[in-house]
Coordinates of C-alpha atoms in Angstrom, one line a residue:
Chain A
M1 CA -12.0 -24.7 -32.0
I2 CA -9.3 -27.0 -30.6
E3 CA -8.0 -30.3 -31.8
T4 CA -5.2 -32.7 -31.0
K5 CA -3.5 -34.9 -33.5
K6 CA -1.7 -38.1 -32.5
L7 CA -0.9 -36.5 -29.1
R8 CA 1.5 -38.4 -27.0
K9 CA 3.0 -37.7 -23.7
S10 CA 5.6 -39.7 -21.9
F11 CA 7.4 -39.3 -18.6
H12 CA 10.9 -40.6 -17.8
N13 CA 11.8 -41.9 -14.5
G14 CA 15.4 -42.9 -14.8
N15 CA 15.5 -45.4 -17.6
V16 CA 11.8 -46.2 -17.3
E17 CA 9.5 -44.5 -19.8
T18 CA 5.9 -44.3 -18.9
E19 CA 3.5 -43.3 -21.7
I20 CA 0.5 -41.4 -20.3
L21 CA -1.1 -40.3 -23.6
K22 CA -0.9 -42.8 -26.5
G23 CA -1.8 -40.8 -29.6
I24 CA -5.0 -38.8 -28.8
D25 CA -7.0 -37.4 -31.7
F26 CA -9.6 -35.2 -30.3
H27 CA -11.7 -32.2 -31.4
V28 CA -13.8 -29.7 -29.5
G29 CA -16.0 -27.3 -31.4
R30 CA -16.8 -23.7 -30.6
G31 CA -19.3 -23.4 -27.8
E32 CA -19.1 -27.0 -26.7
F33 CA -19.1 -28.1 -23.1
V34 CA -16.9 -31.2 -23.0
A35 CA -16.2 -33.4 -20.0
I36 CA -13.1 -35.6 -20.0
M37 CA -13.7 -38.5 -17.8
G38 CA -11.9 -41.6 -16.7
R39 CA -10.5 -43.4 -13.7
S40 CA -7.5 -42.0 -11.7
G41 CA -4.3 -42.2 -13.8
A42 CA -6.2 -42.4 -17.1
G43 CA -4.4 -39.3 -18.4
K44 CA -7.3 -36.8 -18.1
S45 CA -5.3 -34.0 -16.5
T46 CA -2.3 -34.7 -18.6
L47 CA -4.4 -34.3 -21.7
M48 CA -5.8 -31.1 -20.4
Y49 CA -2.4 -29.7 -19.7
Q50 CA -1.3 -30.4 -23.2
M51 CA -4.4 -28.8 -24.7
S52 CA -4.2 -25.8 -22.5
L53 CA -0.5 -25.1 -23.4
L54 CA 0.6 -25.6 -19.8
D55 CA 2.8 -28.6 -20.9
E56 CA 4.5 -29.7 -24.0
P57 CA 3.6 -33.0 -25.6
T58 CA 6.2 -35.6 -26.5
S59 CA 4.8 -35.7 -30.0
G60 CA 1.7 -34.8 -31.9
E61 CA 0.0 -31.4 -32.3
V62 CA -2.4 -29.1 -30.5
I63 CA -4.1 -26.7 -32.8
I64 CA -6.3 -24.0 -31.5
N65 CA -8.7 -21.9 -33.6
G66 CA -7.5 -23.7 -36.7
G67 CA -4.3 -21.7 -37.0
H68 CA -2.4 -21.7 -33.7
N69 CA -0.2 -24.7 -33.6
A70 CA 1.2 -25.0 -30.0
A71 CA 4.3 -26.8 -31.2
K72 CA 5.4 -23.7 -33.2
M73 CA 4.9 -21.2 -30.4
S74 CA 7.7 -19.9 -28.3
N75 CA 7.3 -19.9 -24.5
D76 CA 6.5 -16.2 -24.5
E77 CA 3.9 -16.6 -27.2
K78 CA 2.3 -19.5 -25.2
T79 CA 2.2 -17.3 -22.1
L80 CA 0.5 -14.5 -24.1
F81 CA -1.9 -16.9 -25.6
R82 CA -2.8 -18.3 -22.3
L83 CA -3.3 -14.8 -20.9
T84 CA -5.5 -13.6 -23.8
R85 CA -7.3 -16.6 -25.2
L86 CA -7.5 -19.3 -22.5
G87 CA -9.0 -19.5 -19.0
Y88 CA -8.2 -21.9 -16.2
V89 CA -10.0 -23.2 -13.2
F90 CA -7.8 -25.4 -11.1
Q91 CA -8.8 -28.1 -8.6
D92 CA -7.3 -26.2 -5.6
Y93 CA -8.6 -22.8 -6.8
A94 CA -5.0 -21.5 -7.3
L95 CA -5.7 -18.0 -6.1
I96 CA -2.8 -15.7 -5.2
P97 CA -3.1 -15.4 -1.4
E98 CA -2.0 -11.8 -1.0
L99 CA -4.4 -10.5 -3.5
N100 CA -8.1 -10.0 -2.6
A101 CA -10.8 -11.5 -4.8
L102 CA -11.1 -8.4 -7.0
E103 CA -7.3 -8.1 -7.4
N104 CA -7.0 -11.8 -8.2
V105 CA -9.5 -11.4 -11.0
A106 CA -8.1 -8.0 -12.2
L107 CA -4.5 -9.1 -12.4
P108 CA -4.6 -11.0 -15.7
L109 CA -6.6 -8.1 -17.2
L110 CA -4.0 -5.6 -16.0
M111 CA -1.3 -7.8 -17.6
Q112 CA -3.2 -7.4 -20.9
D113 CA -2.6 -3.7 -20.5
I114 CA -6.3 -3.0 -20.1
P115 CA -6.6 0.4 -18.4
W116 CA -6.8 0.2 -14.6
K117 CA -10.4 1.4 -14.2
K118 CA -11.7 -0.8 -17.1
A119 CA -9.9 -3.8 -15.7
Y120 CA -11.4 -3.4 -12.3
T121 CA -14.9 -2.8 -13.8
Q122 CA -14.5 -6.0 -15.8
A123 CA -13.3 -7.9 -12.7
E124 CA -16.2 -6.6 -10.7
E125 CA -18.6 -7.8 -13.4
A126 CA -17.0 -11.2 -13.5
L127 CA -17.4 -11.5 -9.7
K128 CA -21.0 -10.4 -9.9
R129 CA -21.6 -13.0 -12.5
V130 CA -20.7 -15.7 -9.9
G131 CA -22.6 -14.0 -7.1
L132 CA -19.5 -12.7 -5.2
E133 CA -20.3 -9.0 -5.4
T134 CA -20.1 -8.7 -1.6
H135 CA -16.8 -10.5 -1.3
M136 CA -14.6 -8.5 -3.6
G137 CA -12.3 -7.1 -0.9
Q138 CA -11.8 -10.4 0.8
L139 CA -8.5 -12.4 0.7
P140 CA -8.7 -16.0 -0.4
S141 CA -8.1 -17.1 3.2
Q142 CA -11.3 -15.3 4.2
L143 CA -13.4 -17.2 1.7
S144 CA -14.9 -20.7 1.8
G145 CA -13.7 -23.3 -0.7
G146 CA -16.8 -22.8 -2.9
E147 CA -16.3 -19.0 -2.9
Q148 CA -12.6 -19.4 -3.8
Q149 CA -13.5 -21.6 -6.7
R150 CA -16.1 -19.0 -7.9
V151 CA -13.3 -16.3 -7.7
S152 CA -11.2 -18.7 -9.7
I153 CA -13.9 -19.0 -12.3
S154 CA -14.3 -15.2 -12.4
R155 CA -10.6 -14.9 -13.0
A156 CA -10.8 -17.4 -15.8
I157 CA -13.8 -15.8 -17.6
A158 CA -13.1 -12.1 -16.9
H159 CA -11.2 -11.6 -20.2
K160 CA -13.8 -13.6 -22.2
P161 CA -11.5 -16.5 -23.2
D162 CA -11.9 -18.7 -26.3
I163 CA -11.7 -21.8 -24.2
L164 CA -12.3 -22.3 -20.5
F165 CA -10.3 -25.3 -19.0
A166 CA -11.4 -26.7 -15.7
D167 CA -9.4 -29.4 -13.9
E168 CA -11.5 -31.3 -11.4
P169 CA -13.1 -28.0 -10.3
T170 CA -15.4 -29.6 -7.7
A171 CA -12.9 -32.2 -6.3
N172 CA -12.4 -30.2 -3.1
L173 CA -15.9 -28.9 -2.7
D174 CA -19.0 -30.1 -0.8
N175 CA -22.1 -31.1 -2.8
E176 CA -23.8 -27.8 -2.5
S177 CA -20.7 -25.8 -3.6
S178 CA -20.1 -28.3 -6.4
R179 CA -23.7 -27.8 -7.6
I180 CA -23.3 -24.1 -7.7
I181 CA -20.0 -24.3 -9.6
L182 CA -21.5 -26.6 -12.2
E183 CA -24.6 -24.4 -12.6
I184 CA -22.2 -21.5 -13.3
F185 CA -20.5 -23.7 -16.0
Q186 CA -23.9 -24.4 -17.5
E187 CA -24.8 -20.8 -17.6
L188 CA -21.5 -20.0 -19.2
H189 CA -22.0 -22.7 -21.7
K190 CA -25.5 -21.4 -22.5
A191 CA -23.9 -18.0 -23.1
G192 CA -21.6 -19.6 -25.7
Q193 CA -18.5 -20.3 -23.7
T194 CA -16.4 -23.3 -24.9
I195 CA -15.6 -25.4 -21.8
I196 CA -13.3 -28.4 -21.4
M197 CA -13.7 -29.9 -17.9
V198 CA -11.8 -32.8 -16.4
T199 CA -13.8 -34.8 -13.8
H200 CA -14.1 -38.2 -12.5
E201 CA -17.6 -37.7 -11.1
P202 CA -20.1 -39.3 -13.6
E203 CA -22.9 -37.1 -12.1
Y204 CA -21.1 -33.9 -13.0
G205 CA -19.9 -35.3 -16.3
K206 CA -23.6 -35.7 -17.3
M207 CA -24.0 -31.9 -17.0
A208 CA -21.6 -31.5 -20.0
Q209 CA -22.8 -31.6 -23.6
K210 CA -20.3 -34.3 -24.5
I211 CA -18.3 -36.8 -22.5
V212 CA -14.9 -38.1 -23.7
H213 CA -14.0 -41.3 -21.9
L214 CA -10.3 -41.8 -21.4
D215 CA -8.6 -45.0 -20.2
D216 CA -4.9 -45.9 -20.2
G217 CA -4.0 -42.8 -22.3
M218 CA -6.5 -43.5 -25.0
I219 CA -10.0 -42.3 -25.9
T220 CA -12.3 -45.2 -25.3
G221 CA -15.5 -43.5 -26.3
V222 CA -17.5 -40.3 -26.7
T223 CA -21.0 -40.0 -25.4
R224 CA -23.4 -37.1 -25.9
N225 CA -25.8 -36.0 -23.2
Chain B
M1 CA 4.9 -7.3 -23.4
S2 CA 6.5 -4.0 -22.8
S3 CA 8.9 -3.7 -19.9
L4 CA 6.9 -0.8 -18.6
L5 CA 3.8 -3.0 -18.3
N6 CA 5.9 -5.7 -16.6
T7 CA 7.2 -3.1 -14.2
R8 CA 3.7 -1.9 -13.4
I9 CA 2.5 -5.4 -12.8
G10 CA 5.6 -6.3 -10.8
F11 CA 5.0 -3.2 -8.6
F12 CA 1.3 -4.1 -8.2
M13 CA 2.2 -7.6 -7.0
A14 CA 5.2 -6.4 -4.8
V15 CA 3.1 -3.8 -3.0
R16 CA 0.4 -6.3 -2.1
Q17 CA 2.9 -9.0 -1.1
I18 CA 4.7 -6.6 1.2
K19 CA 1.5 -5.2 2.6
R20 CA 0.0 -8.6 3.3
S21 CA 3.1 -10.5 4.4
S22 CA 3.9 -11.3 8.0
K23 CA 4.7 -8.1 9.9
W24 CA 7.3 -10.0 11.9
T25 CA 9.1 -11.3 8.8
T26 CA 9.0 -7.8 7.2
G27 CA 10.3 -6.3 10.5
L28 CA 13.1 -8.9 10.7
I29 CA 14.3 -8.3 7.2
I30 CA 14.2 -4.5 7.7
A31 CA 16.1 -4.9 10.9
V32 CA 18.8 -6.8 9.1
M33 CA 18.9 -4.1 6.4
I34 CA 19.1 -1.4 9.2
L35 CA 22.1 -3.2 10.8
T36 CA 23.7 -3.6 7.4
S37 CA 23.4 0.0 6.5
L38 CA 24.7 1.0 10.0
N39 CA 27.6 -1.4 9.5
L40 CA 28.3 0.2 6.1
I41 CA 28.2 3.7 7.4
V42 CA 29.3 3.5 11.0
V43 CA 32.2 1.0 11.0
S44 CA 34.3 2.9 8.5
G45 CA 33.0 6.2 10.0
I46 CA 34.3 5.2 13.5
L47 CA 37.6 4.0 12.1
V48 CA 38.1 7.2 10.1
G49 CA 36.7 9.2 13.0
L50 CA 39.3 7.7 15.4
I51 CA 42.0 9.5 13.3
Q52 CA 39.8 12.4 12.5
G53 CA 39.3 12.9 16.2
A54 CA 43.1 13.2 16.6
I55 CA 43.3 15.5 13.6
D56 CA 40.5 17.7 15.0
A57 CA 42.1 17.8 18.4
V58 CA 45.4 18.9 16.9
R59 CA 43.6 21.6 15.0
T60 CA 41.5 22.8 17.9
H61 CA 44.1 22.6 20.6
Y62 CA 47.4 23.1 18.9
T63 CA 47.7 24.4 15.4
S64 CA 44.4 26.1 15.1
D65 CA 43.3 26.8 11.5
V66 CA 46.6 28.3 10.3
I67 CA 49.9 27.7 11.9
I68 CA 53.0 29.9 11.3
S69 CA 56.2 28.3 12.5
T70 CA 59.9 28.8 12.1
L71 CA 61.8 28.1 9.0
K72 CA 64.2 25.1 8.9
N73 CA 67.4 25.9 10.9
K74 CA 65.8 28.9 12.6
S75 CA 64.8 28.9 16.2
Y76 CA 62.3 31.8 15.8
I77 CA 60.3 33.7 13.2
E78 CA 62.3 36.8 12.2
N79 CA 60.5 40.1 12.3
S80 CA 57.6 38.5 14.3
P81 CA 56.1 41.9 15.1
E82 CA 55.8 42.7 11.4
V83 CA 54.2 39.3 10.8
M84 CA 51.8 40.1 13.6
S85 CA 50.9 43.4 12.0
V86 CA 50.2 41.5 8.7
I87 CA 48.0 39.1 10.6
D88 CA 46.1 42.0 12.1
K89 CA 45.2 43.3 8.6
I90 CA 43.6 40.0 7.5
P91 CA 39.9 40.3 8.4
E92 CA 39.2 36.5 8.3
I93 CA 41.5 35.9 11.3
E94 CA 39.5 35.9 14.5
G95 CA 42.4 35.7 16.9
V96 CA 46.0 34.4 17.4
T97 CA 48.2 33.0 20.0
A98 CA 52.0 33.5 19.8
R99 CA 54.4 31.1 21.4
Y100 CA 58.1 31.2 22.3
L101 CA 59.7 27.8 22.2
K102 CA 63.0 26.5 23.5
G103 CA 64.2 23.0 24.1
G104 CA 65.3 22.3 27.6
T105 CA 65.6 19.8 30.4
L106 CA 63.6 19.6 33.6
E107 CA 64.9 18.3 36.9
A108 CA 62.9 17.2 39.9
N109 CA 63.8 15.8 43.3
Y110 CA 67.1 17.5 43.3
K111 CA 66.6 18.5 46.9
T112 CA 66.3 15.0 48.1
R113 CA 69.3 13.7 46.1
V114 CA 71.8 12.2 48.5
K115 CA 75.0 12.3 46.6
E116 CA 76.2 14.5 43.8
T117 CA 76.9 11.4 41.8
D118 CA 73.4 10.0 42.0
K119 CA 71.5 10.0 38.8
P120 CA 69.4 13.1 38.6
N121 CA 65.6 12.8 37.9
T122 CA 65.4 14.7 34.6
A123 CA 63.2 14.9 31.6
A124 CA 63.6 16.6 28.2
G125 CA 60.8 18.8 26.9
T126 CA 59.9 21.9 25.1
I127 CA 59.5 25.0 27.2
V128 CA 56.8 27.3 25.8
G129 CA 56.2 30.9 26.7
I130 CA 52.6 31.9 26.2
D131 CA 50.1 34.6 26.8
P132 CA 47.8 32.5 29.0
T133 CA 44.7 34.5 28.0
A134 CA 45.3 34.5 24.3
E135 CA 46.4 30.8 24.3
D136 CA 43.3 29.7 26.2
K137 CA 41.1 31.8 23.9
I138 CA 42.5 30.1 20.8
T139 CA 43.3 26.5 22.0
D140 CA 41.3 26.0 25.3
L141 CA 44.5 25.0 27.0
S142 CA 43.0 25.5 30.5
K143 CA 40.6 22.7 29.7
F144 CA 43.4 20.2 29.9
V145 CA 44.6 21.1 33.4
V146 CA 44.0 17.9 35.3
E147 CA 45.8 18.9 38.5
G148 CA 46.3 22.4 40.0
S149 CA 45.2 25.4 38.1
Y150 CA 45.8 27.3 34.8
L151 CA 48.3 30.1 34.4
D152 CA 47.6 33.6 35.2
A153 CA 49.2 36.6 33.3
N154 CA 50.9 37.7 36.5
D155 CA 52.3 34.2 37.4
Y156 CA 56.0 34.3 38.0
D157 CA 58.2 31.3 38.2
Q158 CA 55.2 29.1 37.7
V159 CA 54.7 26.5 35.0
L160 CA 52.2 24.1 33.7
I161 CA 53.8 20.7 33.0
G162 CA 52.7 18.3 30.3
S163 CA 51.6 14.9 31.6
F164 CA 54.0 13.0 29.4
L165 CA 56.8 14.6 31.5
V166 CA 55.3 13.3 34.7
K167 CA 55.9 9.7 35.6
K168 CA 52.6 9.0 37.3
Y169 CA 50.8 9.9 34.0
L170 CA 53.3 8.0 31.9
P171 CA 54.6 5.0 33.8
I172 CA 57.0 3.8 31.1
E173 CA 60.3 2.3 32.2
S174 CA 62.3 2.9 29.1
P175 CA 66.0 3.6 29.1
G176 CA 65.5 6.1 26.3
F177 CA 62.7 8.0 28.0
S178 CA 62.5 9.6 31.4
A179 CA 59.8 11.4 33.2
L180 CA 59.7 13.4 36.5
D181 CA 58.8 11.6 39.6
N182 CA 56.8 12.9 42.6
I183 CA 55.3 15.8 40.7
E184 CA 52.2 17.6 41.8
P185 CA 51.0 21.2 42.0
G186 CA 53.4 23.1 44.3
T187 CA 56.4 20.9 43.5
K188 CA 59.6 22.8 42.7
I189 CA 61.5 21.8 39.6
R190 CA 64.5 23.2 37.8
I191 CA 64.3 24.2 34.2
N192 CA 67.6 24.2 32.2
I193 CA 67.6 26.1 28.9
G194 CA 71.1 26.1 27.6
D195 CA 73.2 27.6 30.4
I196 CA 70.3 29.1 32.1
Q197 CA 68.8 27.4 35.1
R198 CA 65.7 28.4 36.9
E199 CA 63.7 27.0 39.7
V200 CA 60.0 27.2 39.1
T201 CA 56.9 25.9 40.8
V202 CA 54.5 23.5 39.1
K203 CA 51.2 25.3 39.1
G204 CA 49.3 22.6 37.2
I205 CA 49.6 19.5 35.1
V206 CA 48.1 19.4 31.6
K207 CA 47.0 16.2 30.0
S208 CA 45.8 16.0 26.5
K209 CA 45.6 13.5 23.7
V210 CA 47.5 16.0 21.6
D211 CA 51.1 15.0 22.2
E212 CA 52.4 18.5 21.5
I213 CA 50.6 19.7 24.6
S214 CA 51.5 16.8 26.9
L215 CA 55.1 17.1 26.0
R216 CA 55.5 20.8 26.8
V217 CA 56.0 23.0 29.7
F218 CA 54.1 26.3 29.7
M219 CA 55.0 29.5 31.4
V220 CA 54.0 33.1 31.0
D221 CA 55.7 34.6 27.9
S222 CA 57.0 37.8 29.6
Q223 CA 59.0 35.8 32.0
F224 CA 60.1 33.3 29.4
R225 CA 61.4 36.2 27.2
S226 CA 63.5 37.4 30.0
I227 CA 64.9 34.0 30.8
I228 CA 66.0 33.4 27.2
G229 CA 66.8 37.0 26.6
R230 CA 64.4 37.4 23.7
N231 CA 63.7 41.2 23.7
D232 CA 62.9 41.4 20.0
Y233 CA 59.5 39.8 20.5
N234 CA 60.4 37.2 17.8
V235 CA 58.2 34.2 18.5
S236 CA 58.5 30.6 17.3
E237 CA 54.9 29.7 16.6
I238 CA 51.8 31.6 15.8
A239 CA 48.5 29.8 15.8
A240 CA 45.7 31.7 14.0
K241 CA 42.0 30.9 14.5
L242 CA 39.8 31.9 11.6
K243 CA 36.3 33.2 11.6
P244 CA 33.7 30.4 11.1
G245 CA 33.3 29.4 7.5
T246 CA 36.7 30.8 6.3
N247 CA 38.8 28.5 4.1
P248 CA 42.2 28.3 5.8
E249 CA 43.9 28.1 2.4
V250 CA 42.6 31.5 1.5
V251 CA 44.3 33.0 4.7
R252 CA 47.4 30.9 4.2
D253 CA 47.7 32.3 0.6
A254 CA 47.0 35.9 1.8
L255 CA 49.8 35.5 4.4
K256 CA 52.2 34.2 1.7
R257 CA 51.2 37.1 -0.6
N258 CA 52.2 39.5 2.1
G259 CA 55.7 37.9 2.4
V260 CA 55.2 36.0 5.6
D261 CA 56.5 32.8 4.0
T262 CA 60.0 34.5 3.5
V263 CA 60.5 34.5 7.3
A264 CA 58.3 31.6 8.4
K265 CA 56.6 28.4 7.3
V266 CA 52.9 29.1 6.7
Q267 CA 50.6 26.1 6.8
T268 CA 46.9 25.3 7.1
Y269 CA 46.1 22.7 9.7
T270 CA 45.9 20.1 6.9
D271 CA 49.3 21.1 5.5
A272 CA 50.8 20.7 9.0
Q273 CA 49.6 17.1 9.3
P274 CA 52.4 14.7 9.2
K275 CA 52.3 12.3 6.2
F276 CA 51.8 9.3 8.5
I277 CA 48.5 10.8 9.7
K278 CA 47.3 11.2 6.1
D279 CA 48.4 7.6 5.5
L280 CA 46.6 6.5 8.6
V281 CA 43.4 8.1 7.4
A282 CA 43.7 6.4 4.1
T283 CA 44.5 3.1 5.8
F284 CA 41.6 3.3 8.2
A285 CA 39.2 4.2 5.4
L286 CA 40.4 1.2 3.5
L287 CA 40.0 -1.0 6.5
G288 CA 36.5 0.4 7.0
N289 CA 35.7 -0.3 3.4
M290 CA 37.0 -3.8 3.7
I291 CA 34.9 -4.5 6.8
S292 CA 31.9 -2.8 5.2
S293 CA 32.4 -5.0 2.1
I294 CA 32.0 -8.1 4.3
G295 CA 28.8 -6.5 5.7
L296 CA 27.6 -5.9 2.2
V297 CA 28.2 -9.6 1.3
V298 CA 26.4 -10.7 4.4
A299 CA 23.5 -8.4 3.5
S300 CA 23.4 -9.8 -0.1
I301 CA 23.4 -13.3 1.2
T302 CA 20.6 -12.5 3.7
I303 CA 18.5 -10.9 1.0
F304 CA 19.3 -13.8 -1.4
I305 CA 18.2 -16.3 1.2
V306 CA 15.1 -14.4 2.2
I307 CA 14.0 -13.9 -1.4
F308 CA 15.0 -17.5 -2.3
I309 CA 12.9 -18.9 0.6
N310 CA 10.1 -16.6 -0.2
A311 CA 10.2 -17.6 -3.9
I312 CA 10.6 -21.3 -3.3
T313 CA 7.7 -21.4 -0.8
R314 CA 5.6 -19.5 -3.3
R315 CA 6.8 -21.6 -6.3
K316 CA 3.3 -23.0 -6.7
F317 CA 1.8 -19.5 -6.9
I318 CA 4.6 -18.4 -9.3
G319 CA 3.6 -21.3 -11.5
I320 CA 0.0 -20.4 -11.3
L321 CA 0.8 -16.8 -12.2
K322 CA 2.8 -18.0 -15.2
G323 CA 0.0 -20.5 -16.0
I324 CA -2.7 -17.8 -16.2
G325 CA -0.4 -15.7 -18.4
I326 CA 1.5 -13.4 -16.1
N327 CA 4.8 -12.6 -17.7
G328 CA 7.9 -14.1 -15.9
K329 CA 9.6 -10.7 -16.1
A330 CA 6.8 -9.1 -14.1
I331 CA 7.1 -11.8 -11.4
E332 CA 10.9 -11.2 -11.3
I333 CA 10.4 -7.5 -11.1
S334 CA 8.0 -7.9 -8.2
Y335 CA 10.8 -9.6 -6.2
V336 CA 13.2 -6.8 -7.2
F337 CA 10.7 -4.2 -5.9
Q338 CA 10.5 -6.1 -2.7
S339 CA 14.3 -6.2 -2.4
I340 CA 14.4 -2.4 -3.1
F341 CA 11.7 -1.9 -0.5
Y342 CA 13.6 -3.7 2.2
A343 CA 16.9 -2.1 1.3
L344 CA 15.4 1.4 1.0
I345 CA 13.4 1.3 4.3
G346 CA 16.4 -0.2 6.1
S347 CA 18.8 2.4 4.7
V348 CA 16.5 5.3 5.4
I349 CA 16.1 4.2 9.0
G350 CA 19.8 3.6 9.2
I351 CA 20.5 7.1 7.9
V352 CA 18.1 8.6 10.3
I353 CA 19.8 6.7 13.2
V354 CA 23.3 7.8 12.0
Y355 CA 22.5 11.5 11.4
A356 CA 19.8 12.2 14.0
L357 CA 21.2 10.0 16.8
L358 CA 24.6 8.5 16.5
Q359 CA 26.6 11.4 15.0
P360 CA 25.3 14.1 17.3
F361 CA 25.6 11.8 20.3
I362 CA 29.2 10.8 19.5
A363 CA 30.1 14.4 18.7
A364 CA 28.8 15.3 22.2
H365 CA 30.3 12.3 23.8
P366 CA 33.4 11.3 21.8
I367 CA 34.6 7.7 22.1
N368 CA 37.5 7.6 24.5
F369 CA 40.2 6.0 22.5
P370 CA 43.7 5.9 24.1
F371 CA 45.1 8.4 21.6
S372 CA 42.1 10.4 20.4
D373 CA 38.5 11.3 21.1
G374 CA 36.9 9.3 18.3
I375 CA 34.0 10.9 16.4
L376 CA 31.8 9.4 13.7
V377 CA 32.8 10.6 10.3
A378 CA 29.9 10.1 7.8
P379 CA 30.0 12.5 4.9
V380 CA 26.7 12.6 3.1
S381 CA 28.2 11.9 -0.3
G382 CA 30.0 8.8 1.1
T383 CA 26.9 7.6 2.9
L384 CA 24.7 8.0 -0.3
A385 CA 27.3 6.1 -2.3
R386 CA 27.3 3.3 0.2
I387 CA 23.5 3.2 0.3
A388 CA 23.4 3.1 -3.5
L389 CA 25.8 0.2 -3.4
L390 CA 23.7 -1.6 -0.8
I391 CA 20.5 -1.1 -2.9
F392 CA 22.2 -2.3 -6.0
T393 CA 23.6 -5.4 -4.3
T394 CA 20.2 -6.0 -2.8
I395 CA 18.5 -5.8 -6.2
V396 CA 21.0 -8.3 -7.6
A397 CA 20.6 -10.6 -4.6
G398 CA 16.8 -10.4 -4.9
Y399 CA 16.7 -10.8 -8.7
I400 CA 18.8 -14.0 -8.9
P401 CA 16.7 -16.3 -6.7
A402 CA 13.5 -14.9 -8.2
R403 CA 14.8 -15.7 -11.7
M404 CA 15.9 -19.1 -10.6
I405 CA 12.4 -20.0 -9.5
V406 CA 10.6 -18.2 -12.3
R407 CA 12.6 -20.1 -14.9
K408 CA 11.4 -23.4 -13.6
N409 CA 8.8 -25.3 -15.7
T410 CA 5.3 -23.8 -15.2
L411 CA 3.4 -27.0 -14.8
D412 CA 6.1 -28.5 -12.5
S413 CA 5.7 -25.4 -10.3
I414 CA 1.9 -25.6 -10.2
L415 CA 1.9 -29.4 -9.4
G416 CA 4.9 -29.1 -7.0
R417 CA 7.0 -31.5 -9.0
K418 CA 10.7 -31.4 -8.8

C-alpha cells in the first residue's frame, strides 16, 4: 500500500544540519492499522509528513499503491493525490473556523467536483458515522475538542481515502474523548481502512494492529498486537 | 482542476468567510471603500463642478442656449428685425431677449466735487438697454438685485448698476480700475456715452458671479434707443432660450442656414465659452484625476494590508486547506472574491450617496465659491469607469497578498514555521 525506501530528512539551521530521519525503510499493507510510536523528537511526525506527501524528503522514496512515487509528482499532482487518495487527522483538529461541521466535511468533496447534493449527502453520512448528526450546522468554535476531532475524522474519511493519516489525534483530548476517537479508528480499521497513526501514548498504540517504534530517526522495532 | 471548479470553491469559501467574519471588520473595510469611491467620484466632480457652475451660470443668466452677437468691427447686428423674424419661425426657440450695448463711463459724486480740477469719481462699463420683462424671463436678471428693485418697463432715467462698478462691492484699490463710491438705490449718477451725457437714478444694484452681469449697467431699451439714437431697432445681442431637450447646435445651424451668420455671430453657449474656460475644465478634470489616483493608491494599499493581514493570520488554515487538497488557485480566488465584495459594496453605497444624496443636495444648495456656485459633476459613464478601475485595483491588491501566502510551503504554514 505504502512504502518508504531509505527515507532521509534533514533540516538546516544556518550551517548546522540536523538529520531527523536516517534512512527509513518501512511498509504498510492495505487495511493495516499502524501506530508509529517513539519519544518526543524521535521523528514520528516528520516520518508521517513525508509519507503523507505534506513534505519532501531530503532523499529516498515514498511509493504509494505500488506505482505512485512521490518524488516524481509535481506539487499540483501531490495536492490532487492528497485530495482524492489520502485523509488527514491533525492533532489540533485543523478545521476551517468559518465553515460549519457539514461544510468542513463537504469542502474536499466539492473540490473533487462531486455534485453539490451528493457531496453534502456524503458529508452527512460521514458525520453520522462519528455520531455528529445533530451537530452538522455548528461552527468549530461551538463544538468541544472531541467533537471537533470527530468532524476532522469525518472530513478525512468522507471521500473514502486509500490511507488515513492521524498525527497525535488524541493529544489535546480528555480520556473519554480519546477513547471515542480510537474506537472510531478501530471501527474504520475493521471496515478495511488503512490507518497510520502517530502517537506517544503506549495505551493507544496498543489499539493498533502493528506498532512501529522510532528512535533518533531510525526504526528500532516493530511489534504486532 | 478546472478554473471553473476553483472559482466555485473560491466563491464557496469567500461567501462563508465574509458571512462569518467580524461585522466590525467588514463594516470598517466597507467604510474605507465607500470613502474611496466617494473620493474618486466627488473630488474630481467638485473640481469640475466648480467651473461647470460658472459655465452653467453664464448659460442660464447671460448667453442662454444660443447667443447671437455682433460681427467683428460692428457695434450692432444689422437688420436685427429680420433676424428676429427668422428666430420667430424656429419652433425650438422658447423665447429671446434682445440687448442694446454701448460702452460708456459712469460718474458719481459729481455734486459734491469741490473743484473742477478734482479727480472725478468715474468707472467704465457697458450700458445695456433691455426689455426688463423679456430679460428676466430668459436670464432671471431680477434674481441678482441685491439692493433696490428690478427695472420696470415704464422706468425712465433709472438704471440697475452692476456690483463690480460699485466700490463697496469691489473694494479694490487698483490704479487701473475704478469703481463708484457712495452708491445706493436712489443715488444719481451720470452716464456718458460718446458725447451724450445723461443723469440717471440708481434703481438697484445687481450682483452676480457672472462677470458680464456685474460689469454692466442696465436700463430700459426704449429709453436707451433714444439716448443713442438707435431708431432702426438694430440690437447688439440676442440671447435665445430653447425648449427643454433641444440641442443648441441644431438651432444654431438653422439660424446659419437662414443667413443670420452673414450679419451676426451665431454661437451655442458652448461655442461662446472662452478657450481658457475650456482649458480650466480640462485642467481641473486632470487635477481631479490626479487626486483621485492618490485615493486609488490609498485604497489599493488598504485592501492589500487588509487581505495580507487576513491571509497571514489565516496562514495556518490556508496550509490546512492545501494540506487536505484544496487547490491554491481556489484559495487565491476566495480572497479575490472577498476583495470584489468589499469594493462592490463600498462602490454601490458610494454611488447611492452621490446620486441620491450629494448631487441633488449640492444642486439645490450649490457650494458658494468666490467665482461660481459649484455643483457636483458626476456623469454616469465617468463614475462607472472610475468604479471599474477601483474594483480592478482592488482585485489586484487582494490577489497579490493572497498569492504570497498561498505560495508558502504547505507544511510550514500548517506548523506555523517561518
